[in-house]
Short mmCIF file of C-alpha atoms in Angstrom, two decimals:
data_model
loop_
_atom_site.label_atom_id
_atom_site.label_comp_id
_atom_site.label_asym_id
_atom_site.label_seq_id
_atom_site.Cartn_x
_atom_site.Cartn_y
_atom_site.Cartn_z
CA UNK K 1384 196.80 58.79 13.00
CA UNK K 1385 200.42 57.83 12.35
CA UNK K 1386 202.37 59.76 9.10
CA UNK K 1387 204.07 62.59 7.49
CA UNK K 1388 202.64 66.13 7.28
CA UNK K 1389 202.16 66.93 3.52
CA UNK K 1390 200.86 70.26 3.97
CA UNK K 1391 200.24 72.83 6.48
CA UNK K 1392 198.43 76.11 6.94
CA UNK K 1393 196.91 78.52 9.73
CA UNK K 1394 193.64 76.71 10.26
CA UNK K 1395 194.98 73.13 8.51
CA UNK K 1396 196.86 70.56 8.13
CA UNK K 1397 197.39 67.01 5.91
CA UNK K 1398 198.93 63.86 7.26
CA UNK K 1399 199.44 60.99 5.04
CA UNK K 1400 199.62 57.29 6.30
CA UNK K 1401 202.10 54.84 5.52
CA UNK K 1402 199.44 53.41 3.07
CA UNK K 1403 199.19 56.66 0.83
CA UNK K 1404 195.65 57.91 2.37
CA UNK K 1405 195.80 61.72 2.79
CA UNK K 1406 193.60 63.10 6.53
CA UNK K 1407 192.74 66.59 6.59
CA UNK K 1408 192.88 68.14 10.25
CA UNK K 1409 191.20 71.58 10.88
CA UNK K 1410 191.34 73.23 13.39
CA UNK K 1411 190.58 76.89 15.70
CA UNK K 1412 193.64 79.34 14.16
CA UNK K 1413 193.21 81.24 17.67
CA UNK K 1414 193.90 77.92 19.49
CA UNK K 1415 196.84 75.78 17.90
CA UNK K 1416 196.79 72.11 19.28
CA UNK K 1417 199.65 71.43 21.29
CA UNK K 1418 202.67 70.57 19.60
CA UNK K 1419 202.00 72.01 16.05
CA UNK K 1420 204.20 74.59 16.23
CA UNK K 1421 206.74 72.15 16.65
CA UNK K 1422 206.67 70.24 13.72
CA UNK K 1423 207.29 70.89 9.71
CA UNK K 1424 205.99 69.84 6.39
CA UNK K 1425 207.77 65.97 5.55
CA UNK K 1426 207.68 65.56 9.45
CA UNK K 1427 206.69 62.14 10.48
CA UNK K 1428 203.90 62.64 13.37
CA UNK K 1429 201.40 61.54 15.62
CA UNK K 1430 198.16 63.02 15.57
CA UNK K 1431 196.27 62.74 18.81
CA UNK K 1432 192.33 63.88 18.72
CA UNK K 1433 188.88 62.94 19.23
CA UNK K 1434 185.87 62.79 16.22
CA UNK K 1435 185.89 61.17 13.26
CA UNK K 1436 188.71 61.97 10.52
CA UNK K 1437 188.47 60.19 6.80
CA UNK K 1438 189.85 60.10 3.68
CA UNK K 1439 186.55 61.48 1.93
CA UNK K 1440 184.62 63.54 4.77
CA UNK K 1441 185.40 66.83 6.12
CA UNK K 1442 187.43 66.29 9.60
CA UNK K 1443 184.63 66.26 12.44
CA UNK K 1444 186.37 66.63 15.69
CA UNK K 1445 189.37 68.42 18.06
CA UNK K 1446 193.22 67.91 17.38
CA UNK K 1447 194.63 67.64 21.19
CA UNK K 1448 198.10 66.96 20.11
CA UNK K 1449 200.53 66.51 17.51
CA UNK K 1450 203.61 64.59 18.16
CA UNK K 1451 206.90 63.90 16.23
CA UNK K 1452 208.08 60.74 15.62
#
């Protein structure tokens, strides 16, 4: 998933798509995926993971990276 990071917490974060659809990532607090603590809310990124993310379900799945753009 391609877009900016709206919002971001210890165990979370929200990227939104050039087409206005908001993904919620969760993730282990204990185990940060790579890159994270290298981008900022308003950052344009590119999330890397495997599962199934969507704009209605809860994210089912691993973050392995977060790049930014």
């Amino acid at each position: 998933v391609t877009g900016k990071i709206q919002e971001m917490k210890d165990f979370m974060f929200v990227v939104t798509d050039e087409k206005g659809a908001a993904y919620e990532f969760t993730f282990d607090a204990s185990a940060k995926p790579e890159g994270l603590d290298d981008v900022a809310e308003g950052d344009s990124v590119t999330v890397t993971y495997k599962g199934t993310v969507s704009e209605a379900d809860p994210f089912d799945g691993t973050v392995i990276s977060v790049e930014k753009n």
